[in-house]
mmCIF file of C-alpha atoms in Angstrom:
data_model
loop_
_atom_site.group_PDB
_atom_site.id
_atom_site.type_symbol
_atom_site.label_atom_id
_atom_site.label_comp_id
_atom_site.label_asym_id
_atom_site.label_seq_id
_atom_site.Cartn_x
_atom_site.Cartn_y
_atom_site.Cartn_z
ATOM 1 C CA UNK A 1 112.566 187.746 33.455
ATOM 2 C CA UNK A 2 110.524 185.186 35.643
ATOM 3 C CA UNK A 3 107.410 187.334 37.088
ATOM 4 C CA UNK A 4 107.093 186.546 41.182
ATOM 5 C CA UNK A 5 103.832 185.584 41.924
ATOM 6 C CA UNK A 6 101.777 187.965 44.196
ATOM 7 C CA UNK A 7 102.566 188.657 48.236
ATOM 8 C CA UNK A 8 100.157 186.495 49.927
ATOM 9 C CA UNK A 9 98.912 184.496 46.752
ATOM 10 C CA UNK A 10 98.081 180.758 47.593
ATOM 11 C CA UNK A 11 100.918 178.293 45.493
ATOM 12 C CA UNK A 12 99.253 174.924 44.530
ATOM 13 C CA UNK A 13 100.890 173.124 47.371
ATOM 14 C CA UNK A 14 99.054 175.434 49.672
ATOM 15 C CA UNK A 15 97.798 173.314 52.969
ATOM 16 C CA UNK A 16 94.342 175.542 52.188
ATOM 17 C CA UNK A 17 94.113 174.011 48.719
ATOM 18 C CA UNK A 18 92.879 170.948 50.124
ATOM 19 C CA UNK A 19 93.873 166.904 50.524
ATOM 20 C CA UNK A 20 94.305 166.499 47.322
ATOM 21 C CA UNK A 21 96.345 169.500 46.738
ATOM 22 C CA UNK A 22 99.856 167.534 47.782
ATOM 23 C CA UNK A 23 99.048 164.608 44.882
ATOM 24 C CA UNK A 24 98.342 167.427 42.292
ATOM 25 C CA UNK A 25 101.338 169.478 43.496
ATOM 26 C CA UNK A 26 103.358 165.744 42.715
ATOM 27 C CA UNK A 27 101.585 165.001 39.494
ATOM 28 C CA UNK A 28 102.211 168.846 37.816
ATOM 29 C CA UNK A 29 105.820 168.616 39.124
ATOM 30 C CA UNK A 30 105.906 165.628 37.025
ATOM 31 C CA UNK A 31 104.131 166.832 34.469
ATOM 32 C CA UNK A 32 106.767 169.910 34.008
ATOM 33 C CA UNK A 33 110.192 167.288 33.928
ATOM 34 C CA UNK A 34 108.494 164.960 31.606
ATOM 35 C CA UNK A 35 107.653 168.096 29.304
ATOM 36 C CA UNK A 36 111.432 168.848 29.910
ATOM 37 C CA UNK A 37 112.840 165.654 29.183
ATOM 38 C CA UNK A 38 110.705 165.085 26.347
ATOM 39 C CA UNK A 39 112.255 168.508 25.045
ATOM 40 C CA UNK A 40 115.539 167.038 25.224
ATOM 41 C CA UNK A 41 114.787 163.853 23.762
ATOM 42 C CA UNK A 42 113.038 166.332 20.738
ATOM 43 C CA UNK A 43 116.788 167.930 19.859
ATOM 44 C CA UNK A 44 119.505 165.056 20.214
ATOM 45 C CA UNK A 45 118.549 163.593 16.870
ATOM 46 C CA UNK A 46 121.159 164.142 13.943
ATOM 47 C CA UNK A 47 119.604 167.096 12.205
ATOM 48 C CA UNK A 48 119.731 169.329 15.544
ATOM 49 C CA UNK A 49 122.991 171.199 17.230
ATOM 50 C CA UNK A 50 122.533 169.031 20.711
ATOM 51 C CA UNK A 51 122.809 165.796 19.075
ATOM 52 C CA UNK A 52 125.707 167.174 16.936
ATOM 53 C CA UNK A 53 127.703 168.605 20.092
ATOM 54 C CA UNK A 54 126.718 165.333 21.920
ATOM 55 C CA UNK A 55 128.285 163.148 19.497
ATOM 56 C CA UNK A 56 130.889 165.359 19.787
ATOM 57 C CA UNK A 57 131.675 165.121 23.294
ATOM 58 C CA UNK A 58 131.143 161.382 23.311
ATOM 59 C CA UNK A 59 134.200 160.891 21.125
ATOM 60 C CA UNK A 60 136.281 164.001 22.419
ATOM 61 C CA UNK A 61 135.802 161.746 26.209
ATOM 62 C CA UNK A 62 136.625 158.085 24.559
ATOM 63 C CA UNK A 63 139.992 159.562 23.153
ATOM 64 C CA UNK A 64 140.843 161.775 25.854
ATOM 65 C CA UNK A 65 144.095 160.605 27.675
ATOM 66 C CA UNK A 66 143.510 161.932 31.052
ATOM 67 C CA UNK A 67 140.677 161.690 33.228
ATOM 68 C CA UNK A 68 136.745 163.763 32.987
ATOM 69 C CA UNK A 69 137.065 166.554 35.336
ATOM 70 C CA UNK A 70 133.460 167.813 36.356
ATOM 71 C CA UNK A 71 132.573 170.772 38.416
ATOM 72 C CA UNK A 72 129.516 172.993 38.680
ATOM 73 C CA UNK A 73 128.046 175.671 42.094
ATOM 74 C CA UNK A 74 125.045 175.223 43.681
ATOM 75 C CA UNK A 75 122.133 172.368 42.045
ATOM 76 C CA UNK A 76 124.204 172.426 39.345
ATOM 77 C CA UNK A 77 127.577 171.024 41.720
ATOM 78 C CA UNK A 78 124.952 168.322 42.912
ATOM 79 C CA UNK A 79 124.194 167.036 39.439
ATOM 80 C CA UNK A 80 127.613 167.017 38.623
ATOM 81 C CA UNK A 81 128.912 165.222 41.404
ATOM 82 C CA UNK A 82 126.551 162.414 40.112
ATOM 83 C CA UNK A 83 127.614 162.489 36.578
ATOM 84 C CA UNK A 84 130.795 162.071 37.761
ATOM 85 C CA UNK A 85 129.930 158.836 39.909
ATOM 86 C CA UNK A 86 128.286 157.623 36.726
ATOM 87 C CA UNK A 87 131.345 158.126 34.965
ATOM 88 C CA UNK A 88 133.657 156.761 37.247
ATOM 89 C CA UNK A 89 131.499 153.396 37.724
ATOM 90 C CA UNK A 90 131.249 152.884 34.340
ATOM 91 C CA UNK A 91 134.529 152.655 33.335
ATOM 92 C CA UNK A 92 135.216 156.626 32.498
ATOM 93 C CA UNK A 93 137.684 157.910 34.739
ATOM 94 C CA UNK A 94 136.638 161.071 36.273
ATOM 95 C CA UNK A 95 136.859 163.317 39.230
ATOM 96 C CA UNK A 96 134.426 165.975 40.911
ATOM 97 C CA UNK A 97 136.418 169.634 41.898
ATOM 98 C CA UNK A 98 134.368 172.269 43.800
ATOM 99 C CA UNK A 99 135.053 175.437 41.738
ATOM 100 C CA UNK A 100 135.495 177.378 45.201
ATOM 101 C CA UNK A 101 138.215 174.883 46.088
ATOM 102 C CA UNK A 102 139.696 175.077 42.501
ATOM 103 C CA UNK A 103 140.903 178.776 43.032
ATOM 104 C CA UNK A 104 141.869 177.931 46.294
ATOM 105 C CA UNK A 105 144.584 175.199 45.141
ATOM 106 C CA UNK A 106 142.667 171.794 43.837
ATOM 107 C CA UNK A 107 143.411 173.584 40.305
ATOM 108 C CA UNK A 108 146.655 171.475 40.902
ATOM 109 C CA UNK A 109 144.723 168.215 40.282
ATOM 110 C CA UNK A 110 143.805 168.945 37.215
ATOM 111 C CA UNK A 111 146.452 167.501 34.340
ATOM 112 C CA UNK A 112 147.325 168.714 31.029
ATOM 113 C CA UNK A 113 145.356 165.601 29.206
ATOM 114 C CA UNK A 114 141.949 165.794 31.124
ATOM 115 C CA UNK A 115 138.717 167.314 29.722
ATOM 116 C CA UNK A 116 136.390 169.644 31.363
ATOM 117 C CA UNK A 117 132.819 168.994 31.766
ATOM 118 C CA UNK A 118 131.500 172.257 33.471
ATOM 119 C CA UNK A 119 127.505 172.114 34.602
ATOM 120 C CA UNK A 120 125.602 176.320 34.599
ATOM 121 C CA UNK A 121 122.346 176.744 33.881
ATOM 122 C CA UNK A 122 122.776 180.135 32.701
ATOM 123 C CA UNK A 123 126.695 179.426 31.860
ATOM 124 C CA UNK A 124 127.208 183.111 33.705
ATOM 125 C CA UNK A 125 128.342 181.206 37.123
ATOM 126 C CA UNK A 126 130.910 183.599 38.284
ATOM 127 C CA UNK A 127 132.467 180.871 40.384
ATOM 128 C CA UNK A 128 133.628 178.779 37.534
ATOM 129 C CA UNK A 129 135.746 181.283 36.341
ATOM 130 C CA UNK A 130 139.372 180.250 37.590
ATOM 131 C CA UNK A 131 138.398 176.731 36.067
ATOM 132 C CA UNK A 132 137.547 178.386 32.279
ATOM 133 C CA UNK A 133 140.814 180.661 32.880
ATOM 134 C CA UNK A 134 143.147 177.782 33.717
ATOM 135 C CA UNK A 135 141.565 175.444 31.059
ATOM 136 C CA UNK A 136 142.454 178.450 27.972
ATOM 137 C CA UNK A 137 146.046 178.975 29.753
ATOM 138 C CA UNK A 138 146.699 175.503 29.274
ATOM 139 C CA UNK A 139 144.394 174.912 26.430
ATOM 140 C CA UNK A 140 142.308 171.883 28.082
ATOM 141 C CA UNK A 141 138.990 171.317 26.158
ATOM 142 C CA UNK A 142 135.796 172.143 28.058
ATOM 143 C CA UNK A 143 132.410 171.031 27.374
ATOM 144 C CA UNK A 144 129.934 173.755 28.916
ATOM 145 C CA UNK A 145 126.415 172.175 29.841
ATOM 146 C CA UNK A 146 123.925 175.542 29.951
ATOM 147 C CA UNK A 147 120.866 176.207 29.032
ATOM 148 C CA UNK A 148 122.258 179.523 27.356
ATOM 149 C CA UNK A 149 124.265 179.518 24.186
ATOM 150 C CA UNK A 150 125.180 182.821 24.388
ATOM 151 C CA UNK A 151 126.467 182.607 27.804
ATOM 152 C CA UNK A 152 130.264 183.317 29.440
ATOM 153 C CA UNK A 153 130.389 179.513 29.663
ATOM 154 C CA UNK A 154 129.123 178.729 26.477
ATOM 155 C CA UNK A 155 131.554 181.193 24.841
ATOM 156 C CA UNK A 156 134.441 179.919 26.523
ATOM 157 C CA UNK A 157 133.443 176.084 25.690
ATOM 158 C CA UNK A 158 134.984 173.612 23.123
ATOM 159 C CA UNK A 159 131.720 171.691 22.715
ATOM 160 C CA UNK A 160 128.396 173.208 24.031
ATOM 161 C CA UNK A 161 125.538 170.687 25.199
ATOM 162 C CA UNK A 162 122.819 173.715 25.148
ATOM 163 C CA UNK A 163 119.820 171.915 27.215
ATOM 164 C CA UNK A 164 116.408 173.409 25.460
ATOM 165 C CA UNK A 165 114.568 176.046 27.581
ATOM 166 C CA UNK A 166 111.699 174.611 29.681
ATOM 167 C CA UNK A 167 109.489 175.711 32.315
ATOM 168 C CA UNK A 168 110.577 174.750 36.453
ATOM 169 C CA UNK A 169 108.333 172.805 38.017
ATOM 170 C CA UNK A 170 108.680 175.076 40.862
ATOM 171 C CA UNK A 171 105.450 177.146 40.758
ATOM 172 C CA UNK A 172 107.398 180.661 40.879
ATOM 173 C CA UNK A 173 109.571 179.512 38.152
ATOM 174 C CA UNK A 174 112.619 179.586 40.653
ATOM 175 C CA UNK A 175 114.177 176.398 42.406
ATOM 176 C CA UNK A 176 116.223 174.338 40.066
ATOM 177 C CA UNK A 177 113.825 171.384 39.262
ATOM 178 C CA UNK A 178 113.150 170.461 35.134
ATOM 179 C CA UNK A 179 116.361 172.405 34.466
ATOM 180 C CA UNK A 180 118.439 169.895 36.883
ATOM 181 C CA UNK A 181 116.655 166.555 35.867
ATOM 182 C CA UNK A 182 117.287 167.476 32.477
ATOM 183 C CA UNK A 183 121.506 167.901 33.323
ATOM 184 C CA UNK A 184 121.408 164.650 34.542
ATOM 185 C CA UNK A 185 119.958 162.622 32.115
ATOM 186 C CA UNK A 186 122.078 164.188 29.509
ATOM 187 C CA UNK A 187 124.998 163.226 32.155
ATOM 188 C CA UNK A 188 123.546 159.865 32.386
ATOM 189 C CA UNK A 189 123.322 159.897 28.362
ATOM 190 C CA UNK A 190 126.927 160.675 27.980
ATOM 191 C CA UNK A 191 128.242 158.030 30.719
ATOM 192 C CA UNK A 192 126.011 154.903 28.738
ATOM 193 C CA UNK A 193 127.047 156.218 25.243
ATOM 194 C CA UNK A 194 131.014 156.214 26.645
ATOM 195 C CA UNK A 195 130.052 152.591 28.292
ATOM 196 C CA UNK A 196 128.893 151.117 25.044
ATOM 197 C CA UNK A 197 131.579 152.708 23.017
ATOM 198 C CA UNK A 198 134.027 151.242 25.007
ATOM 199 C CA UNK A 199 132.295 147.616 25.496
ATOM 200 C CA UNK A 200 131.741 147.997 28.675
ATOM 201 C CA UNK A 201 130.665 144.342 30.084
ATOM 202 C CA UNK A 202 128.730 143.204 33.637
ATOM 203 C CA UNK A 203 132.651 141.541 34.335
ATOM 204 C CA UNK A 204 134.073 145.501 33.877
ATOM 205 C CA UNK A 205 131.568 146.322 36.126
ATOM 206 C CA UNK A 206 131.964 143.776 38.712
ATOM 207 C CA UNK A 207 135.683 145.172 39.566
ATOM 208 C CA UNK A 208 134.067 148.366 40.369
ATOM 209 C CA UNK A 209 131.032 147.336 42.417
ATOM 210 C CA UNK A 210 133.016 144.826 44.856
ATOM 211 C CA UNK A 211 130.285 145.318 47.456
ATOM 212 C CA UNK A 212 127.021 145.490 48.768
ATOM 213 C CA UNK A 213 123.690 143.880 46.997
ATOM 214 C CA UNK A 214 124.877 144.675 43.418
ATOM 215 C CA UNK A 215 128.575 143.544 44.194
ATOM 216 C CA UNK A 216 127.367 140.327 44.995
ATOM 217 C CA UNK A 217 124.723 140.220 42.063
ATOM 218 C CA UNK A 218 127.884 140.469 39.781
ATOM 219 C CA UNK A 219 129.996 137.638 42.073
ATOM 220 C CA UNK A 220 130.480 134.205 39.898
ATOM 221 C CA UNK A 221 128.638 131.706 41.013
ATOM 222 C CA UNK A 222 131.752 129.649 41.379
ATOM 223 C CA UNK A 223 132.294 132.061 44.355
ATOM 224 C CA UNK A 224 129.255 131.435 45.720
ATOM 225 C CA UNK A 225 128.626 127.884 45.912
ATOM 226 C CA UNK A 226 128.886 124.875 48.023
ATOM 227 C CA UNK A 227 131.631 122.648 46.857
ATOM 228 C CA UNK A 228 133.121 119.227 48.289
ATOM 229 C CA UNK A 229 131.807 116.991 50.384
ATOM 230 C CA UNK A 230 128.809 119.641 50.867
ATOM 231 C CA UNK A 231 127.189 118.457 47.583
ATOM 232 C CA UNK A 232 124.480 115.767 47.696
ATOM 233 C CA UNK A 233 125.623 113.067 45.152
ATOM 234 C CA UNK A 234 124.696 109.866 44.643
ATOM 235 C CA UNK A 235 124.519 107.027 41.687
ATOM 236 C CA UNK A 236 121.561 105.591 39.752
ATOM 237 C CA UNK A 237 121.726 102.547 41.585
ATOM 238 C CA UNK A 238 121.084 103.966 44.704
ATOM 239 C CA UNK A 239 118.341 103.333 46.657
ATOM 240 C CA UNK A 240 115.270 105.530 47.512
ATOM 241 C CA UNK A 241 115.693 104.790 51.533
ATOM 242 C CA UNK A 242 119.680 106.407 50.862
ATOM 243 C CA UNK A 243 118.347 109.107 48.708
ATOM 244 C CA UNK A 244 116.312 110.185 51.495
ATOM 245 C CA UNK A 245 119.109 110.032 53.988
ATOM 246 C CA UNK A 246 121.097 111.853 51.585
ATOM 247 C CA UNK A 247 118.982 114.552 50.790
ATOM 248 C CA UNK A 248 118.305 114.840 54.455
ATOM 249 C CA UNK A 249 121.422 115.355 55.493
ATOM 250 C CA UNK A 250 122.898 117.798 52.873
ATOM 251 C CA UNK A 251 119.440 119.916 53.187
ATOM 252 C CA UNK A 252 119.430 121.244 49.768
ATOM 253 C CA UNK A 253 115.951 119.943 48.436
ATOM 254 C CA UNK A 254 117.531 117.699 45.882
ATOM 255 C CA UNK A 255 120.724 115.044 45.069
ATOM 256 C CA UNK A 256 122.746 114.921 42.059
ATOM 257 C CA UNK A 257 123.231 111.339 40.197
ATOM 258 C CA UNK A 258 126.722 111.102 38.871
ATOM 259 C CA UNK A 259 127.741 108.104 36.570
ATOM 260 C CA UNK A 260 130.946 106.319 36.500
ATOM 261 C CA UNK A 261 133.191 109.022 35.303
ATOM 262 C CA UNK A 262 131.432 111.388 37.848
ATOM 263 C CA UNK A 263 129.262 113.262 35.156
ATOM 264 C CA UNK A 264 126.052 114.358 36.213
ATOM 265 C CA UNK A 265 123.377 111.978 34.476
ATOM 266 C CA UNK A 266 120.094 113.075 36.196
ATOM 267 C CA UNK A 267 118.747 114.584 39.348
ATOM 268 C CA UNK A 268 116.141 113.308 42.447
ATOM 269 C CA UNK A 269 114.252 116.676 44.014
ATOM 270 C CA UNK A 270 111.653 116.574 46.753
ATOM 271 C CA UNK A 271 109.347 116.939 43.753
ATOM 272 C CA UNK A 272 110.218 113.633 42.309
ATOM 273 C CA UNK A 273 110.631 111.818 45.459
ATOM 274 C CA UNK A 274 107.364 112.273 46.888
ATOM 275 C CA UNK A 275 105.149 110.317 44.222
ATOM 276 C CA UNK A 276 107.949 107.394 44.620
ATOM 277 C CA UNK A 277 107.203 107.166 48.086
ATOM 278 C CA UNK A 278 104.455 104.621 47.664
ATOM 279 C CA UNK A 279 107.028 102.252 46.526
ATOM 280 C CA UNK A 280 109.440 100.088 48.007
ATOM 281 C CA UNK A 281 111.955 102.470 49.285
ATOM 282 C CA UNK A 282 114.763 99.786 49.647
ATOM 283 C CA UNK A 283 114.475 98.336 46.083
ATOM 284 C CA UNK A 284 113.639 101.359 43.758
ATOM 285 C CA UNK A 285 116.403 103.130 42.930
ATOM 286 C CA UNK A 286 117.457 107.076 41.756
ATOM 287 C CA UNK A 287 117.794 106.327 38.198
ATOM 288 C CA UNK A 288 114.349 105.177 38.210
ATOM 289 C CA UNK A 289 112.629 108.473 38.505
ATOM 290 C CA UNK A 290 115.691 111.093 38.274
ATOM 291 C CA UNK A 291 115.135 113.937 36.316
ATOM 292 C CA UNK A 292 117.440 112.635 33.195
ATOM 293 C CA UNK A 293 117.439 116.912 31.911
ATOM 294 C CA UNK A 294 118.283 119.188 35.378
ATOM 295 C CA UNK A 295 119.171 122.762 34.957
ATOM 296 C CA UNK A 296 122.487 123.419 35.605
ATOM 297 C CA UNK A 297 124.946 126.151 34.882
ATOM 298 C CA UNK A 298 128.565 126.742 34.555
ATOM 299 C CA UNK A 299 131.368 128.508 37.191
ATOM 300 C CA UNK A 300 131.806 131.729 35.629
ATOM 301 C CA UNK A 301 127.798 132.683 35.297
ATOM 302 C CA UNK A 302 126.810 136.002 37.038
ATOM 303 C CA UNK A 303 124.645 135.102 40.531
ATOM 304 C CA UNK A 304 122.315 137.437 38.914
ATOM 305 C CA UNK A 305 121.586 135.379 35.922
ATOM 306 C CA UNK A 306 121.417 131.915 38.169
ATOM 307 C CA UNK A 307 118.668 133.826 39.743
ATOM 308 C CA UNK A 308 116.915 134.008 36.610
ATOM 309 C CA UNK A 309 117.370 130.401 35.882
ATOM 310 C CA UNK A 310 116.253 129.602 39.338
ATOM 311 C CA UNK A 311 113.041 131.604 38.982
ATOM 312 C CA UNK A 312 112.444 132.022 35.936
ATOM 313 C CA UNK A 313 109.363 129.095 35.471
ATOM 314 C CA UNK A 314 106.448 128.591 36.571
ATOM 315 C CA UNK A 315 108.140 126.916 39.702
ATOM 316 C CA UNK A 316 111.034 127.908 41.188
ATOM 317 C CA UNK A 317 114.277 125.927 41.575
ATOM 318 C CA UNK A 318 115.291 125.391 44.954
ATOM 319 C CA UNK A 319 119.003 124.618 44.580
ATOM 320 C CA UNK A 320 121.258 124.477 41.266
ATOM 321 C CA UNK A 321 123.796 122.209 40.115
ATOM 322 C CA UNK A 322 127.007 123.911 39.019
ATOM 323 C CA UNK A 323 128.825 122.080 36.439
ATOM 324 C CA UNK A 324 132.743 121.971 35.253
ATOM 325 C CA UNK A 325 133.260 121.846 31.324
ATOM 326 C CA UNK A 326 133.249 117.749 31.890
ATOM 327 C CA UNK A 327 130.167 117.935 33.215
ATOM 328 C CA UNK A 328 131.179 117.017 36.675
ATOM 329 C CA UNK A 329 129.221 118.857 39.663
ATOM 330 C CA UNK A 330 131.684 121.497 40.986
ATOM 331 C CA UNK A 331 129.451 123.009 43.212
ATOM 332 C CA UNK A 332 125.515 123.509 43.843
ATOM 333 C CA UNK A 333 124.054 126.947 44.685
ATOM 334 C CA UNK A 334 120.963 127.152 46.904
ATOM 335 C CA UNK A 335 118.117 130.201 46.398
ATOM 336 C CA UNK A 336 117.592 130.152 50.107
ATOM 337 C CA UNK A 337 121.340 131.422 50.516
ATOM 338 C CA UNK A 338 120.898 134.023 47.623
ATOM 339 C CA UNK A 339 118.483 135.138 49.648
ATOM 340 C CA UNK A 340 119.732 135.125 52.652
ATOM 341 C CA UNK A 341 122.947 137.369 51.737
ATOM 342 C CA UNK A 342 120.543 139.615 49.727
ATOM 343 C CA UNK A 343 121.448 138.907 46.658
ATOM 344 C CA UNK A 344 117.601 137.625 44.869
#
């Protein structure tokens, strides 16, 4: 039984502890969930009954014909509720039922092929009980996550993921703290083992994060770029005086040279243009100081990797060339715009 501390006894995030009370308060909180997690790690290897059940569960999920179902009361519900998001984004499908609402009628959206993943730190949560008693009337497979194999949970599981017993970080040993962290990074375990075992690939992903930052990370740069008559292009025969107009008017920092057969050939930036500009603008031409080896990319690359190439050396590239499988320009894609719609 966890022993109260004593009426009146200063905690270590007392104000009267002093200024540096609050940082050592943070760093033993800390301290306690890395000892927790560090437990956990300790007992999923091969050789112990977590990494057993775990592998377990991983492969009753992949073959399971319905959907996850994941409930849980209290911290517990919390922790759950992300699991399931993990789940879901990831290419597991999975839903979240509120074991109050589950005796109250949402039992109905649970079908004969899903799985239960039910989340009780001591697996004696009297509120998942109409959940275990519809799951052995219609014999659904649950996988209890408690910190208590001998619990009501635990008994009444098909695969137990007993979490190892560690200490809260809370200093009276009460709010749900190590205990939780630890339910969620076996949750987040499960949902990257399912991901790899089903191949799982940034283009899977994409169809399920449409929006926001990370939606548009995932976008094709095909979607993305400036096509047409928006691209500066020119030839290697033209000259420096209608490079500069060019490049002027297209703003992008830079112009394509295209051959005959419209294949890019080379590439004029502000960078090379500058040190020609002691020269006779109206005679020199492009294909005398083009870059003759630009970095370009193809349609279907993730806007998240052209950021990479973009930024990747020593200096950045301003603006890149999007090629077609002839080689052709199809499109050029600018950093300032990436940046701009909050994608680098």
């Amino acid at each position: 039984m966890t022993e109260l501390p004593p009426s009146g006894s200063r905690t270590r995030n007392d104000p009267e502890n002093g200024p540096g009370s609050a940082l050592d308060s943070a760093c033993a909180t800390l301290s306690a969930e890395i000892t927790g997690l560090s437990a956990l790690h300790a007992v999923l290897g091969h050789s112990h009954a977590l990494g057993r059940a775990f592998i377990d569960a991983v492969t009753l999920i992949a073959s399971a014909k319905g959907r996850i179902v994941v409930s849980g009361i209290g911290k517990s519900g919390h922790i759950g509720r992300k699991i399931q998001a993990t789940f879901a984004s990831t290419g597991t499908p999975s839903f979240f039922v509120h074991p109050a609402e589950a005796a109250h009628g949402d039992l109905g959206m649970i079908d004969t092929d899903d799985v239960l993943l039910l989340l009780s730190q001591s697996g004696e949560t009297s509120e998942l009980a109409a959940l275990l008693e519809h799951a052995a009337l219609h014999a659904l497979p649950v996988i209890g996550m408690t910190s208590s194999q001998d619990s009501t949970l635990a008994r009444a599981s098909t695969i137990i993921l007993n979490l190892p017993h560690a200490r809260e970080a809370c200093p009276m040993g009460l709010a749900p703290t190590t205990s939780t962290i630890m339910q969620l990074a076996l949750g987040d375990a499960l949902a990257i083992a399912l991901l790899e075992r089903r191949g799982f690939t940034a283009t899977d992903f994409r169809a399920f994060h449409p929006g926001g930052k990370l939606g548009a990370l995932l976008k094709p740069v095909s979607r993305l770029m400036h096509d047409g008559d928006a691209m500066p292009l020119g030839t290697p025969d033209m000259t420096l005086s209608n490079v500069i107009i060019e490049m002027t008017r297209k703003a992008f920092g830079c112009i394509g040279i295209t051959d005959d057969a419209g294949t890019l050939v080379g590439l004029v930036s502000d960078g090379d243009l500058r040190p020609a500009l002691t020269r006779n603008l109206d005679t020199t031409t492009a294909g005398e100081i083009m870059n003759r080896n630009p970095i370009t990319t193809k349609g279907d690359v993730l806007a998240q990797e052209a950021i990479h190439l973009m930024t990747a050396r020593r200096k950045a590239i301003n603006s890149l060339f999007i090629l077609d499988e002839a080689g052709r320009p199809a499109g050029i894609v600018r950093l300032h715009d990436l940046l701009r719609m909050g994608i680098a």
